[in-house]
Amino acid sequence: MLAELDSIKSDALIVIEAINDDSGLEEARVGFLGKKGRLTAASAGMRDVPKDQKKDVGQKLNEVRTAITAALDEKGAALTATRDTAAFASIDATLPSRSLPQGGLHPLTHVLNEAVSILRRMGFALAEGPEIETEWHCFDALNTPEDHPARNESDTFYFENGKLLRTHTSSVQIRTMEKEVPPVRIIAPGSAFRRDEIDATHLSAFHQLEGLYVDKKVTLADLKGTLEYFFRELFGSKTEVRFRPHFFPFTEPSFEVDLKLHATGKAAKWIEIAGCGIVDPAVFSEVSGKRGDLAYDPEDISGFAFGMGLDRLAMIMYGIPDLRLLIENDVRFLGQFTK
Ligand code: DAH
């Protein structure tokens, strides 16, 4: 019996050594260790082994089974390793990796960052207010009468509870003055909403940048100097800036600001870019009524305000012909602005 077990073992090791594929491995496992395998058959002979030899034969049986199992496992691992090596042979791990596409900032974000950084250098702090506004903050406090066209249902998105989507960022002027006392020097970039017919120059959601400066003795000269400097920083020192008298309910006097850019190639022409003016004392009176103090006493302080369309700034800065390009998220368009 012991001799038979030894010969099963040596036969098995020879067979396993010669195996070179998975099916051969499986065949050998079944042939030696399977239900009808040689070792299984041999172990049935244990019954006939005299008692005093059972222990030795049992040990031998275990030893042979362990040896065959180990040989099968080792062969299995070797076959897997050979297969892996072959699969990796066609891969050159020293090649540099393919570069991944990198995202970039939206053109509006570029313009916004640039505008904000110029104004912050001039001492303006960032302020914000809600996009869902009360009529009071959006209109009444800004001296805009009930019958003003901007308050019309056909121009403004109203909610059933009487609130509205702010039609301009000027409401942030009021929000700021409710909380802070002068001197106040803020800019408020943000979204604004109007029920406009959508075309190349109008979207129902757009972006503005508001500014407000309130202090003792703020004058028109401060306003002009601030905006001239701002636009020349943004578009170049040769940029011409023109103030044209206009009307806004919340400023008096009011102006529209036009720019003439001296960019290469194009014939320079005036383009309208912003609204501005000296804060109307009626606005300070409204704010004072709400605050219940004299911090914004129109006899004591004065201020200037301005507002401009950021989308329009982006169109000018990058020569974008159609506003809708800014919201379509076409990577062929957006990819041109990644720096
Ligand atoms: N809110 C105005 C608009 O949306 C722009 C504007 C004009 C803002 C004059 C101002 C200002 O602060 O002083 O058309």
Coordinates of C-alpha atoms and ligand atoms in Angstrom, one line a residue:
M1 CA 0.0 0.0 0.0
L2 CA 2.8 2.4 0.9
A3 CA 4.6 1.7 -2.3
E4 CA 1.5 2.2 -4.3
L5 CA 0.9 5.6 -2.7
D6 CA 4.5 6.6 -3.5
S7 CA 4.1 5.6 -7.1
I8 CA 0.8 7.6 -7.4
K9 CA 2.6 10.6 -6.0
S10 CA 5.6 10.3 -8.4
D11 CA 3.3 9.7 -11.4
A12 CA 1.2 12.7 -10.4
L13 CA 4.1 15.0 -10.1
I14 CA 5.4 13.9 -13.5
V15 CA 2.0 14.4 -15.2
I16 CA 1.5 17.8 -13.5
E17 CA 4.9 19.0 -14.5
A18 CA 4.1 18.4 -18.1
I19 CA 0.8 20.3 -18.1
N20 CA 0.6 23.5 -20.2
D21 CA -3.0 24.5 -20.1
D22 CA -6.1 24.8 -17.9
S23 CA -7.9 21.8 -19.3
G24 CA -4.8 19.6 -18.7
L25 CA -4.8 20.9 -15.1
E26 CA -8.4 20.0 -14.6
E27 CA -7.9 16.5 -16.1
A28 CA -5.0 15.8 -13.7
R29 CA -7.0 17.0 -10.7
V30 CA -9.9 14.7 -11.6
G31 CA -7.6 11.8 -12.5
F32 CA -5.8 11.8 -9.1
L33 CA -8.0 13.5 -6.6
G34 CA -11.5 13.2 -8.1
K35 CA -14.2 10.8 -6.9
K36 CA -12.9 8.1 -9.2
G37 CA -9.3 9.3 -9.2
R38 CA -6.4 7.1 -8.4
L39 CA -5.7 8.5 -4.9
T40 CA -9.4 8.2 -3.9
A41 CA -9.4 4.6 -5.1
A42 CA -6.3 3.8 -3.2
S43 CA -7.6 5.3 0.0
A44 CA -10.6 2.9 -0.2
G45 CA -7.9 0.2 0.4
M46 CA -7.5 1.5 3.9
R47 CA -10.2 -0.9 5.0
D48 CA -7.9 -3.8 4.3
V49 CA -4.8 -2.4 6.0
P50 CA -3.9 -4.2 9.2
K51 CA -4.6 -2.1 12.3
D52 CA -1.0 -1.6 13.3
Q53 CA -0.2 -0.1 9.9
K54 CA -3.2 2.1 9.6
K55 CA -1.5 5.1 11.2
D56 CA 1.5 5.0 8.8
V57 CA -0.6 4.5 5.8
G58 CA -3.0 7.2 6.8
Q59 CA -0.2 9.6 7.2
K60 CA 1.2 8.7 3.9
L61 CA -2.2 9.2 2.3
N62 CA -2.3 12.7 3.7
E63 CA 1.2 13.5 2.6
V64 CA 0.5 12.4 -1.0
R65 CA -2.8 14.3 -1.2
T66 CA -1.0 17.4 0.1
A67 CA 1.8 17.1 -2.3
I68 CA -0.5 16.6 -5.3
T69 CA -2.7 19.5 -4.3
A70 CA 0.3 21.8 -3.8
A71 CA 1.7 20.8 -7.2
L72 CA -1.7 21.4 -8.9
D73 CA -1.9 24.9 -7.2
E74 CA 1.6 25.8 -8.2
K75 CA 1.0 24.8 -11.8
G76 CA -2.3 26.8 -11.8
A77 CA -0.4 29.9 -10.6
A78 CA 2.3 29.4 -13.1
L79 CA -0.2 29.1 -16.0
T80 CA -1.9 32.4 -14.9
A81 CA 1.4 34.2 -14.7
T82 CA 2.3 33.1 -18.2
R83 CA -1.0 34.3 -19.5
D84 CA -0.7 37.7 -17.7
T85 CA 2.9 38.2 -19.1
A86 CA 1.6 37.5 -22.6
A87 CA -1.2 40.0 -22.2
F88 CA 1.0 42.8 -20.9
A89 CA 3.7 42.2 -23.4
S90 CA 1.9 44.5 -25.9
I91 CA 1.7 47.3 -23.4
D92 CA 4.6 49.8 -23.2
A93 CA 4.4 51.0 -19.6
T94 CA 7.1 53.6 -20.2
L95 CA 5.0 55.6 -22.7
P96 CA 3.8 59.0 -21.3
S97 CA 0.1 59.0 -20.4
R98 CA -2.4 60.5 -22.7
S99 CA -3.3 64.0 -21.6
L100 CA -6.8 64.4 -20.1
P101 CA -9.0 67.2 -21.4
Q102 CA -8.9 70.0 -19.0
G103 CA -11.9 72.3 -18.3
G104 CA -11.7 76.0 -18.4
L105 CA -13.6 79.0 -17.1
H106 CA -16.7 80.3 -18.9
P107 CA -16.1 83.6 -20.8
L108 CA -18.6 85.3 -18.4
T109 CA -16.6 84.1 -15.5
H110 CA -13.4 85.5 -17.0
V111 CA -15.0 88.9 -17.5
L112 CA -16.6 88.8 -14.0
N113 CA -13.2 88.0 -12.4
E114 CA -11.5 90.7 -14.3
A115 CA -14.1 93.4 -13.5
V116 CA -14.3 92.4 -9.8
S117 CA -10.6 92.4 -9.4
I118 CA -10.3 96.0 -10.8
L119 CA -13.1 97.3 -8.6
R120 CA -11.7 95.6 -5.5
R121 CA -8.4 97.3 -6.1
M122 CA -10.3 100.5 -6.0
G123 CA -11.8 99.7 -2.6
F124 CA -15.2 98.2 -3.5
A125 CA -16.3 95.2 -1.4
L126 CA -18.5 92.4 -2.8
A127 CA -22.1 92.4 -1.7
E128 CA -25.0 90.2 -2.6
G129 CA -28.8 89.9 -2.3
P130 CA -31.5 87.5 -3.2
E131 CA -32.7 86.8 -6.7
I132 CA -36.2 86.4 -5.5
E133 CA -37.0 89.9 -4.3
T134 CA -39.8 91.9 -2.8
E135 CA -41.4 94.7 -4.9
W136 CA -40.2 97.1 -2.3
H137 CA -36.5 96.2 -2.7
C138 CA -36.7 96.0 -6.5
F139 CA -38.9 99.0 -7.2
D140 CA -40.4 101.1 -4.4
A141 CA -37.2 101.7 -2.4
L142 CA -35.5 102.6 -5.7
N143 CA -38.1 105.4 -6.3
T144 CA -39.8 103.5 -9.1
P145 CA -43.5 104.4 -9.2
E146 CA -46.3 101.9 -9.4
D147 CA -47.1 102.7 -13.0
H148 CA -43.5 102.4 -14.2
P149 CA -43.3 100.0 -17.3
A150 CA -40.6 97.8 -15.6
R151 CA -43.2 96.8 -13.0
N152 CA -45.6 95.5 -15.6
E153 CA -46.6 91.8 -15.5
S154 CA -45.5 91.5 -19.1
D155 CA -41.9 92.7 -18.3
T156 CA -41.3 91.1 -14.9
F157 CA -41.7 87.5 -13.6
Y158 CA -44.0 87.7 -10.6
F159 CA -44.7 84.9 -8.1
E160 CA -48.2 84.3 -6.7
N161 CA -47.1 85.5 -3.3
G162 CA -46.2 88.9 -4.8
K163 CA -42.5 88.4 -4.9
L164 CA -40.6 88.6 -8.2
L165 CA -37.4 87.7 -9.9
R166 CA -35.3 90.7 -9.6
T167 CA -35.2 92.7 -12.8
H168 CA -31.8 94.3 -12.0
T169 CA -29.1 94.0 -9.3
S170 CA -30.0 97.5 -8.1
S171 CA -32.0 95.9 -5.3
V172 CA -28.7 95.0 -3.7
Q173 CA -28.1 98.7 -3.1
I174 CA -31.1 98.7 -0.8
R175 CA -30.2 95.4 0.8
T176 CA -26.8 96.8 1.6
M177 CA -28.0 100.1 3.0
E178 CA -30.5 98.3 5.2
K179 CA -27.6 96.5 6.9
E180 CA -24.6 98.8 6.7
V181 CA -23.9 102.5 7.6
P182 CA -21.9 104.8 5.4
P183 CA -19.2 104.9 4.1
V184 CA -20.5 102.1 1.8
R185 CA -18.5 101.1 -1.2
I186 CA -19.9 97.9 -2.7
I187 CA -20.2 96.0 -6.0
A188 CA -22.8 93.3 -6.5
P189 CA -22.5 91.0 -9.5
G190 CA -25.4 88.6 -10.1
S191 CA -28.3 87.4 -12.2
A192 CA -31.3 89.5 -13.2
F193 CA -34.5 88.4 -15.0
R194 CA -36.9 89.9 -17.5
R195 CA -39.7 88.7 -19.7
D196 CA -37.8 89.6 -22.8
E197 CA -38.2 88.0 -26.2
I198 CA -35.1 85.9 -26.6
D199 CA -32.8 86.9 -29.5
A200 CA -29.1 87.6 -30.2
T201 CA -29.0 90.4 -27.6
H202 CA -31.7 89.5 -25.1
L203 CA -32.0 86.6 -22.7
S204 CA -34.6 86.2 -20.0
A205 CA -31.9 85.6 -17.5
F206 CA -28.8 87.7 -17.7
H207 CA -26.0 89.1 -15.5
Q208 CA -25.3 92.5 -14.2
L209 CA -22.7 94.2 -12.0
E210 CA -24.0 96.9 -9.7
G211 CA -22.0 99.4 -7.8
L212 CA -22.8 101.8 -5.0
Y213 CA -20.7 104.3 -3.1
V214 CA -22.2 106.4 -0.3
D215 CA -20.2 108.7 1.9
K216 CA -20.0 112.4 2.8
K217 CA -19.5 114.6 -0.3
V218 CA -19.5 112.0 -3.0
T219 CA -19.8 113.8 -6.3
L220 CA -20.3 113.3 -10.0
A221 CA -16.5 113.7 -10.5
D222 CA -16.0 110.7 -8.3
L223 CA -18.4 108.7 -10.4
K224 CA -16.9 109.7 -13.7
G225 CA -13.3 109.1 -12.5
T226 CA -14.2 105.7 -11.1
L227 CA -16.0 104.5 -14.3
E228 CA -13.4 105.9 -16.6
Y229 CA -10.6 104.2 -14.7
F230 CA -12.6 101.0 -14.6
F231 CA -13.3 100.8 -18.3
R232 CA -9.7 101.7 -19.3
E233 CA -8.3 99.0 -17.0
L234 CA -10.8 96.5 -18.5
F235 CA -10.5 97.4 -22.2
G236 CA -7.2 99.3 -22.5
S237 CA -5.9 102.8 -21.8
K238 CA -7.0 104.2 -25.1
T239 CA -10.7 103.4 -24.4
E240 CA -12.9 106.5 -24.6
V241 CA -15.7 106.9 -22.1
R242 CA -18.7 109.2 -22.7
F243 CA -21.5 110.1 -20.2
R244 CA -24.8 110.8 -21.9
P245 CA -27.7 112.3 -19.9
H246 CA -30.5 109.8 -19.3
F247 CA -33.2 108.9 -16.8
F248 CA -33.3 106.3 -14.1
P249 CA -35.8 106.6 -11.2
F250 CA -33.1 106.0 -8.5
T251 CA -30.5 108.5 -9.7
E252 CA -30.5 112.2 -10.4
P253 CA -28.8 113.2 -12.5
S254 CA -28.6 110.0 -14.5
F255 CA -26.4 109.0 -17.3
E256 CA -25.8 106.2 -19.8
V257 CA -22.2 105.4 -20.3
D258 CA -20.8 104.7 -23.8
L259 CA -17.5 103.3 -24.8
K260 CA -15.4 103.7 -27.8
L261 CA -12.9 100.9 -28.1
H262 CA -9.7 101.3 -30.1
A263 CA -9.2 97.6 -30.8
T264 CA -7.2 96.6 -33.8
G265 CA -9.0 96.2 -37.1
K266 CA -12.6 97.4 -36.4
A267 CA -13.8 100.9 -37.0
A268 CA -14.3 102.4 -33.6
K269 CA -17.8 103.3 -32.7
W270 CA -19.7 104.2 -29.5
I271 CA -21.4 101.4 -27.7
E272 CA -23.7 101.7 -24.8
I273 CA -22.4 99.8 -21.8
A274 CA -23.8 101.0 -18.4
G275 CA -26.2 103.2 -16.5
C276 CA -25.2 105.4 -13.6
G277 CA -25.9 108.5 -11.7
I278 CA -26.0 110.3 -8.3
V279 CA -28.2 108.5 -5.9
D280 CA -31.6 110.2 -5.7
P281 CA -32.3 111.6 -2.2
A282 CA -35.7 109.9 -2.4
V283 CA -33.8 106.5 -2.2
F284 CA -32.0 107.6 0.9
S285 CA -35.3 108.7 2.4
E286 CA -36.9 105.3 1.7
V287 CA -33.9 103.6 3.3
S288 CA -34.0 105.9 6.3
G289 CA -37.7 105.2 6.8
K290 CA -37.0 101.5 6.8
R291 CA -34.0 101.8 9.1
G292 CA -35.6 104.3 11.4
D293 CA -32.3 106.2 11.9
L294 CA -30.4 109.1 10.4
A295 CA -27.5 107.1 9.0
Y296 CA -28.7 107.9 5.4
D297 CA -29.8 111.5 6.0
P298 CA -29.8 113.0 2.5
E299 CA -28.7 116.3 4.0
D300 CA -25.6 114.6 5.3
I301 CA -24.4 112.1 2.8
S302 CA -24.5 111.5 -1.0
G303 CA -23.6 108.7 -3.3
F304 CA -23.2 107.4 -6.8
A305 CA -24.5 104.1 -8.3
F306 CA -23.8 102.3 -11.5
G307 CA -25.0 99.1 -13.2
M308 CA -23.8 97.3 -16.3
G309 CA -24.5 94.1 -18.2
L310 CA -21.9 91.5 -17.7
D311 CA -23.0 89.5 -20.7
R312 CA -22.6 92.6 -22.8
L313 CA -19.1 93.1 -21.4
A314 CA -18.2 89.5 -22.4
M315 CA -19.6 90.1 -25.9
I316 CA -17.4 93.1 -26.4
M317 CA -14.4 91.7 -24.8
Y318 CA -14.4 88.5 -26.9
G319 CA -16.3 89.7 -30.0
I320 CA -19.1 87.3 -29.3
P321 CA -21.9 88.0 -31.8
D322 CA -24.8 86.3 -30.2
L323 CA -25.7 86.2 -26.5
R324 CA -27.3 82.7 -26.8
L325 CA -23.8 81.2 -27.3
L326 CA -23.1 82.0 -23.6
I327 CA -25.8 79.7 -22.4
E328 CA -25.8 76.9 -25.0
N329 CA -22.8 75.1 -23.4
D330 CA -21.4 74.1 -26.7
V331 CA -17.8 73.0 -26.0
R332 CA -16.6 74.0 -29.4
F333 CA -17.5 77.6 -28.4
L334 CA -16.5 77.4 -24.8
G335 CA -13.2 75.6 -25.6
Q336 CA -11.9 78.8 -27.2
F337 CA -11.8 80.6 -23.8
T338 CA -9.8 78.0 -21.8
K339 CA -6.5 79.6 -20.9
Ligands
DAH1 N1 -30.6 99.1 -12.9 C1 -30.4 99.6 -14.3 C2 -30.9 98.7 -15.3 O1 -31.0 97.5 -15.0 C3 -29.0 100.0 -14.4 C4 -28.5 101.1 -13.6 C5 -28.7 102.4 -14.0 C6 -28.0 100.8 -12.3 C7 -28.3 103.4 -13.2 C8 -27.6 101.8 -11.5 C9 -27.7 103.2 -11.9 O2 -27.1 101.6 -10.3 O3 -27.3 104.2 -11.1 O4 -31.1 99.1 -16.4

